[in-house]
GROMACS .gro file of C-alpha atoms in nm:
model
  295
    1UNK     CA    1   0.919   2.278  -0.716
    2UNK     CA    2   0.681   2.553  -0.824
    3UNK     CA    3   0.308   2.504  -0.876
    4UNK     CA    4   0.368   2.516  -1.252
    5UNK     CA    5   0.630   2.244  -1.218
    6UNK     CA    6   0.373   2.001  -1.078
    7UNK     CA    7   0.125   2.087  -1.351
    8UNK     CA    8   0.403   2.030  -1.603
    9UNK     CA    9   0.489   1.691  -1.450
   10UNK     CA   10   0.129   1.581  -1.484
   11UNK     CA   11   0.095   1.714  -1.836
   12UNK     CA   12   0.422   1.557  -1.949
   13UNK     CA   13   0.329   1.209  -1.829
   14UNK     CA   14   0.285   0.947  -2.100
   15UNK     CA   15   0.076   0.724  -1.870
   16UNK     CA   16  -0.269   0.679  -2.022
   17UNK     CA   17  -0.557   0.873  -1.869
   18UNK     CA   18  -0.814   0.690  -2.084
   19UNK     CA   19  -1.039   0.467  -1.874
   20UNK     CA   20  -1.128   0.232  -2.160
   21UNK     CA   21  -0.762   0.179  -2.248
   22UNK     CA   22  -0.682   0.093  -1.887
   23UNK     CA   23  -0.967  -0.159  -1.862
   24UNK     CA   24  -0.860  -0.322  -2.189
   25UNK     CA   25  -0.497  -0.344  -2.075
   26UNK     CA   26  -0.596  -0.507  -1.745
   27UNK     CA   27  -0.817  -0.763  -1.920
   28UNK     CA   28  -0.538  -0.848  -2.164
   29UNK     CA   29  -0.274  -0.895  -1.891
   30UNK     CA   30  -0.498  -1.122  -1.685
   31UNK     CA   31  -0.613  -1.326  -1.985
   32UNK     CA   32  -0.255  -1.389  -2.093
   33UNK     CA   33  -0.070  -1.424  -1.762
   34UNK     CA   34  -0.298  -1.497  -1.465
   35UNK     CA   35  -0.283  -1.877  -1.499
   36UNK     CA   36   0.097  -1.892  -1.500
   37UNK     CA   37   0.109  -1.699  -1.172
   38UNK     CA   38  -0.153  -1.897  -0.985
   39UNK     CA   39   0.100  -2.134  -0.826
   40UNK     CA   40   0.198  -2.250  -0.479
   41UNK     CA   41   0.526  -2.057  -0.501
   42UNK     CA   42   0.341  -1.734  -0.578
   43UNK     CA   43   0.092  -1.799  -0.298
   44UNK     CA   44   0.382  -1.832  -0.052
   45UNK     CA   45   0.532  -1.508  -0.176
   46UNK     CA   46   0.199  -1.331  -0.139
   47UNK     CA   47   0.160  -1.456   0.218
   48UNK     CA   48   0.490  -1.288   0.295
   49UNK     CA   49   0.378  -0.964   0.127
   50UNK     CA   50   0.073  -0.910   0.348
   51UNK     CA   51   0.042  -0.615   0.586
   52UNK     CA   52  -0.173  -0.796   0.843
   53UNK     CA   53  -0.418  -0.530   0.950
   54UNK     CA   54  -0.651  -0.450   1.238
   55UNK     CA   55  -0.818  -0.110   1.219
   56UNK     CA   56  -1.131  -0.143   1.429
   57UNK     CA   57  -1.296   0.096   1.674
   58UNK     CA   58  -1.286  -0.187   1.926
   59UNK     CA   59  -0.906  -0.233   1.908
   60UNK     CA   60  -0.741  -0.210   2.249
   61UNK     CA   61  -0.393  -0.266   2.392
   62UNK     CA   62  -0.498  -0.619   2.489
   63UNK     CA   63  -0.656  -0.708   2.154
   64UNK     CA   64  -0.363  -0.567   1.956
   65UNK     CA   65  -0.118  -0.755   2.179
   66UNK     CA   66  -0.310  -1.079   2.110
   67UNK     CA   67  -0.314  -0.998   1.737
   68UNK     CA   68   0.063  -0.949   1.743
   69UNK     CA   69   0.120  -1.264   1.943
   70UNK     CA   70  -0.047  -1.461   1.664
   71UNK     CA   71   0.235  -1.354   1.431
   72UNK     CA   72   0.491  -1.474   1.687
   73UNK     CA   73   0.310  -1.808   1.713
   74UNK     CA   74   0.287  -1.840   1.334
   75UNK     CA   75   0.665  -1.839   1.298
   76UNK     CA   76   0.688  -2.119   1.556
   77UNK     CA   77   0.407  -2.329   1.406
   78UNK     CA   78   0.493  -2.280   1.038
   79UNK     CA   79   0.871  -2.228   1.023
   80UNK     CA   80   0.883  -2.324   0.654
   81UNK     CA   81   0.641  -2.048   0.552
   82UNK     CA   82   0.717  -1.675   0.532
   83UNK     CA   83   0.583  -1.448   0.803
   84UNK     CA   84   0.366  -1.156   0.701
   85UNK     CA   85   0.555  -0.841   0.596
   86UNK     CA   86   0.410  -0.611   0.862
   87UNK     CA   87   0.145  -0.564   1.128
   88UNK     CA   88  -0.064  -0.255   1.053
   89UNK     CA   89  -0.247  -0.077   1.336
   90UNK     CA   90  -0.361   0.265   1.453
   91UNK     CA   91  -0.072   0.488   1.567
   92UNK     CA   92  -0.152   0.468   1.938
   93UNK     CA   93  -0.074   0.094   1.924
   94UNK     CA   94   0.274   0.122   1.772
   95UNK     CA   95   0.442   0.066   2.107
   96UNK     CA   96   0.219  -0.232   2.187
   97UNK     CA   97   0.317  -0.409   1.866
   98UNK     CA   98   0.683  -0.313   1.905
   99UNK     CA   99   0.687  -0.454   2.260
  100UNK     CA  100   0.508  -0.782   2.184
  101UNK     CA  101   0.651  -0.861   1.839
  102UNK     CA  102   0.936  -1.116   1.844
  103UNK     CA  103   0.971  -1.180   1.470
  104UNK     CA  104   1.261  -0.968   1.348
  105UNK     CA  105   1.167  -0.943   0.981
  106UNK     CA  106   0.808  -0.826   1.042
  107UNK     CA  107   0.768  -0.448   1.040
  108UNK     CA  108   0.544  -0.230   1.254
  109UNK     CA  109   0.315  -0.025   1.031
  110UNK     CA  110   0.082   0.255   1.146
  111UNK     CA  111  -0.188   0.443   0.961
  112UNK     CA  112  -0.132   0.806   1.060
  113UNK     CA  113  -0.197   1.165   0.964
  114UNK     CA  114  -0.566   1.152   1.066
  115UNK     CA  115  -0.653   0.832   0.880
  116UNK     CA  116  -0.884   0.765   0.700
  117UNK     CA  117  -1.011   1.115   0.606
  118UNK     CA  118  -0.687   1.316   0.636
  119UNK     CA  119  -0.909   1.596   0.761
  120UNK     CA  120  -0.739   1.791   1.038
  121UNK     CA  121  -0.473   2.052   1.101
  122UNK     CA  122  -0.135   1.977   0.949
  123UNK     CA  123   0.017   2.020   1.294
  124UNK     CA  124  -0.202   1.736   1.424
  125UNK     CA  125  -0.105   1.512   1.133
  126UNK     CA  126   0.266   1.584   1.179
  127UNK     CA  127   0.244   1.514   1.551
  128UNK     CA  128   0.059   1.187   1.499
  129UNK     CA  129   0.316   1.063   1.248
  130UNK     CA  130   0.603   1.164   1.477
  131UNK     CA  131   0.445   0.993   1.778
  132UNK     CA  132   0.388   0.672   1.580
  133UNK     CA  133   0.753   0.666   1.473
  134UNK     CA  134   0.864   0.740   1.828
  135UNK     CA  135   0.645   0.450   1.943
  136UNK     CA  136   0.830   0.211   1.715
  137UNK     CA  137   0.667   0.228   1.372
  138UNK     CA  138   0.888   0.122   1.080
  139UNK     CA  139   0.626   0.226   0.826
  140UNK     CA  140   0.369   0.505   0.812
  141UNK     CA  141   0.060   0.498   0.589
  142UNK     CA  142  -0.084   0.847   0.532
  143UNK     CA  143  -0.381   0.956   0.320
  144UNK     CA  144  -0.341   1.207   0.039
  145UNK     CA  145  -0.548   1.520   0.100
  146UNK     CA  146  -0.820   1.451  -0.155
  147UNK     CA  147  -1.005   1.777  -0.097
  148UNK     CA  148  -0.702   1.983  -0.193
  149UNK     CA  149  -0.623   1.748  -0.481
  150UNK     CA  150  -0.972   1.764  -0.630
  151UNK     CA  151  -0.966   2.144  -0.594
  152UNK     CA  152  -0.651   2.141  -0.808
  153UNK     CA  153  -0.433   2.278  -0.528
  154UNK     CA  154  -0.132   2.066  -0.618
  155UNK     CA  155   0.113   2.279  -0.421
  156UNK     CA  156  -0.079   2.223  -0.097
  157UNK     CA  157  -0.096   1.848  -0.165
  158UNK     CA  158   0.278   1.827  -0.228
  159UNK     CA  159   0.372   2.049   0.067
  160UNK     CA  160   0.170   1.832   0.305
  161UNK     CA  161   0.311   1.501   0.183
  162UNK     CA  162   0.663   1.644   0.195
  163UNK     CA  163   0.615   1.767   0.552
  164UNK     CA  164   0.476   1.432   0.665
  165UNK     CA  165   0.764   1.254   0.494
  166UNK     CA  166   1.003   1.467   0.699
  167UNK     CA  167   0.813   1.372   1.015
  168UNK     CA  168   0.856   1.002   0.926
  169UNK     CA  169   1.234   1.038   0.970
  170UNK     CA  170   1.375   0.695   0.879
  171UNK     CA  171   1.036   0.520   0.857
  172UNK     CA  172   0.904   0.416   0.517
  173UNK     CA  173   0.608   0.630   0.404
  174UNK     CA  174   0.315   0.498   0.204
  175UNK     CA  175   0.071   0.748   0.053
  176UNK     CA  176  -0.288   0.625   0.024
  177UNK     CA  177  -0.461   0.772  -0.282
  178UNK     CA  178  -0.817   0.658  -0.198
  179UNK     CA  179  -0.865   0.555  -0.559
  180UNK     CA  180  -1.232   0.467  -0.504
  181UNK     CA  181  -1.298   0.838  -0.454
  182UNK     CA  182  -1.066   0.954  -0.733
  183UNK     CA  183  -1.239   0.712  -0.972
  184UNK     CA  184  -1.088   0.810  -1.309
  185UNK     CA  185  -0.758   0.704  -1.461
  186UNK     CA  186  -0.664   1.071  -1.496
  187UNK     CA  187  -0.719   1.148  -1.127
  188UNK     CA  188  -0.539   0.832  -1.016
  189UNK     CA  189  -0.248   0.904  -1.248
  190UNK     CA  190  -0.213   1.265  -1.134
  191UNK     CA  191  -0.239   1.179  -0.762
  192UNK     CA  192   0.024   0.908  -0.810
  193UNK     CA  193   0.260   1.152  -0.983
  194UNK     CA  194   0.228   1.412  -0.707
  195UNK     CA  195   0.287   1.146  -0.441
  196UNK     CA  196   0.600   0.992  -0.591
  197UNK     CA  197   0.758   1.331  -0.659
  198UNK     CA  198   0.682   1.431  -0.297
  199UNK     CA  199   0.892   1.147  -0.159
  200UNK     CA  200   0.647   0.859  -0.117
  201UNK     CA  201   0.823   0.526  -0.068
  202UNK     CA  202   0.502   0.344  -0.165
  203UNK     CA  203   0.173   0.445  -0.317
  204UNK     CA  204  -0.130   0.260  -0.187
  205UNK     CA  205  -0.477   0.224  -0.334
  206UNK     CA  206  -0.722   0.269  -0.051
  207UNK     CA  207  -0.808   0.305   0.317
  208UNK     CA  208  -1.077   0.037   0.293
  209UNK     CA  209  -1.312   0.264   0.487
  210UNK     CA  210  -1.550   0.516   0.328
  211UNK     CA  211  -1.497   0.450  -0.043
  212UNK     CA  212  -1.461   0.144  -0.269
  213UNK     CA  213  -1.132  -0.032  -0.203
  214UNK     CA  214  -0.857  -0.160  -0.428
  215UNK     CA  215  -0.921  -0.214  -0.797
  216UNK     CA  216  -0.711  -0.365  -1.073
  217UNK     CA  217  -0.795  -0.056  -1.277
  218UNK     CA  218  -0.623   0.168  -1.021
  219UNK     CA  219  -0.336  -0.077  -0.974
  220UNK     CA  220  -0.252  -0.067  -1.344
  221UNK     CA  221  -0.241   0.314  -1.356
  222UNK     CA  222  -0.039   0.339  -1.034
  223UNK     CA  223   0.214   0.083  -1.154
  224UNK     CA  224   0.251   0.265  -1.485
  225UNK     CA  225   0.330   0.587  -1.295
  226UNK     CA  226   0.584   0.403  -1.078
  227UNK     CA  227   0.746   0.264  -1.392
  228UNK     CA  228   0.763   0.602  -1.563
  229UNK     CA  229   0.901   0.766  -1.248
  230UNK     CA  230   1.169   0.497  -1.212
  231UNK     CA  231   1.274   0.539  -1.574
  232UNK     CA  232   1.311   0.916  -1.519
  233UNK     CA  233   1.475   0.916  -1.175
  234UNK     CA  234   1.617   0.570  -1.100
  235UNK     CA  235   1.426   0.560  -0.769
  236UNK     CA  236   1.202   0.261  -0.702
  237UNK     CA  237   0.866   0.329  -0.540
  238UNK     CA  238   0.659   0.041  -0.404
  239UNK     CA  239   0.295  -0.046  -0.471
  240UNK     CA  240   0.039  -0.153  -0.210
  241UNK     CA  241  -0.317  -0.265  -0.275
  242UNK     CA  242  -0.556  -0.250   0.018
  243UNK     CA  243  -0.927  -0.248   0.084
  244UNK     CA  244  -1.129  -0.556  -0.002
  245UNK     CA  245  -0.851  -0.790  -0.116
  246UNK     CA  246  -0.980  -1.107   0.050
  247UNK     CA  247  -0.931  -1.401  -0.186
  248UNK     CA  248  -0.630  -1.582  -0.326
  249UNK     CA  249  -0.758  -1.516  -0.678
  250UNK     CA  250  -0.769  -1.140  -0.618
  251UNK     CA  251  -0.420  -1.137  -0.470
  252UNK     CA  252  -0.279  -1.329  -0.769
  253UNK     CA  253  -0.446  -1.080  -1.002
  254UNK     CA  254  -0.265  -0.789  -0.836
  255UNK     CA  255   0.060  -0.986  -0.843
  256UNK     CA  256   0.010  -1.038  -1.216
  257UNK     CA  257  -0.043  -0.667  -1.282
  258UNK     CA  258   0.270  -0.574  -1.083
  259UNK     CA  259   0.479  -0.841  -1.255
  260UNK     CA  260   0.372  -0.748  -1.607
  261UNK     CA  261   0.394  -0.370  -1.565
  262UNK     CA  262   0.692  -0.334  -1.331
  263UNK     CA  263   0.877  -0.661  -1.374
  264UNK     CA  264   1.043  -0.919  -1.154
  265UNK     CA  265   1.236  -0.661  -0.951
  266UNK     CA  266   0.914  -0.540  -0.787
  267UNK     CA  267   0.819  -0.890  -0.669
  268UNK     CA  268   0.974  -0.827  -0.331
  269UNK     CA  269   0.805  -0.734  -0.005
  270UNK     CA  270   1.007  -0.411   0.003
  271UNK     CA  271   0.825  -0.301  -0.314
  272UNK     CA  272   0.494  -0.489  -0.316
  273UNK     CA  273   0.241  -0.520  -0.035
  274UNK     CA  274  -0.118  -0.621   0.020
  275UNK     CA  275  -0.307  -0.467   0.311
  276UNK     CA  276  -0.555  -0.720   0.443
  277UNK     CA  277  -0.714  -0.871   0.750
  278UNK     CA  278  -0.868  -1.193   0.616
  279UNK     CA  279  -0.642  -1.270   0.320
  280UNK     CA  280  -0.373  -1.437   0.533
  281UNK     CA  281  -0.607  -1.720   0.634
  282UNK     CA  282  -0.723  -1.769   0.274
  283UNK     CA  283  -0.365  -1.780   0.148
  284UNK     CA  284  -0.257  -2.016   0.424
  285UNK     CA  285  -0.551  -2.246   0.347
  286UNK     CA  286  -0.459  -2.252  -0.020
  287UNK     CA  287  -0.093  -2.333   0.053
  288UNK     CA  288  -0.173  -2.611   0.299
  289UNK     CA  289  -0.471  -2.752   0.109
  290UNK     CA  290  -0.718  -2.733   0.397
  291UNK     CA  291  -0.927  -2.465   0.567
  292UNK     CA  292  -0.711  -2.282   0.822
  293UNK     CA  293  -0.826  -2.001   1.050
  294UNK     CA  294  -0.503  -1.916   1.223
  295UNK     CA  295  -0.514  -1.537   1.231
   0.00000   0.00000   0.00000
């Protein structure tokens, strides 16, 4: 597509870019539908939609192996509950997780492409993605180049995402928008549009690092873009919230937004994820009715 084509795509979108309208829509959805979704069945689904995440400077092969082993033990201890959807780690640990992980329906996810800033040479980003996939990653989470986006260089943004998508080969690619830095509904909408038309399999709110994390405001705009894109192309793109989603209440709120904007079809771990480190214990405690610190 030409540069003008991307500008046209953004300009043609019917998704609202009005911040007040987005806030009002979110409030209305939660007021009308949150209570009906705050159930044990939904909590179980949400447990199975978690990308269990460790992204610390102190991560090591041994600590990541122990982290992964917990997921193996969970399946043995709680066979009636769903396992998490994926284990998300830095790319140099892909092979560790792949080697230790025994649960067949849990994916290996790696943040890549110079996470969390996306500031490096494209050759470095491509190599990192390729090495993560070679190490066993099923899913790759990259960060949209916000500098180029905010400069209005849409072609550069699209070219980079497209090249990284190619480097993913058969792995699923999630594009992190860093919505806490984009801030406005217009920026979040436009970044979402560029990402989905560049081949993103998921769009994700945040890195959870430098800027504010996930927000219901961003989730609503992103889901509206996914809906509009699906209606135009027939291709389903997933949604992932990440960065600060720690409580059961927050998780149910995101579930409610996804359900009301995108519908029942998106309530599947192949199309809806929550990136979290502490949420799994909170969800498990809610399901079992007692405080559990398993993970």
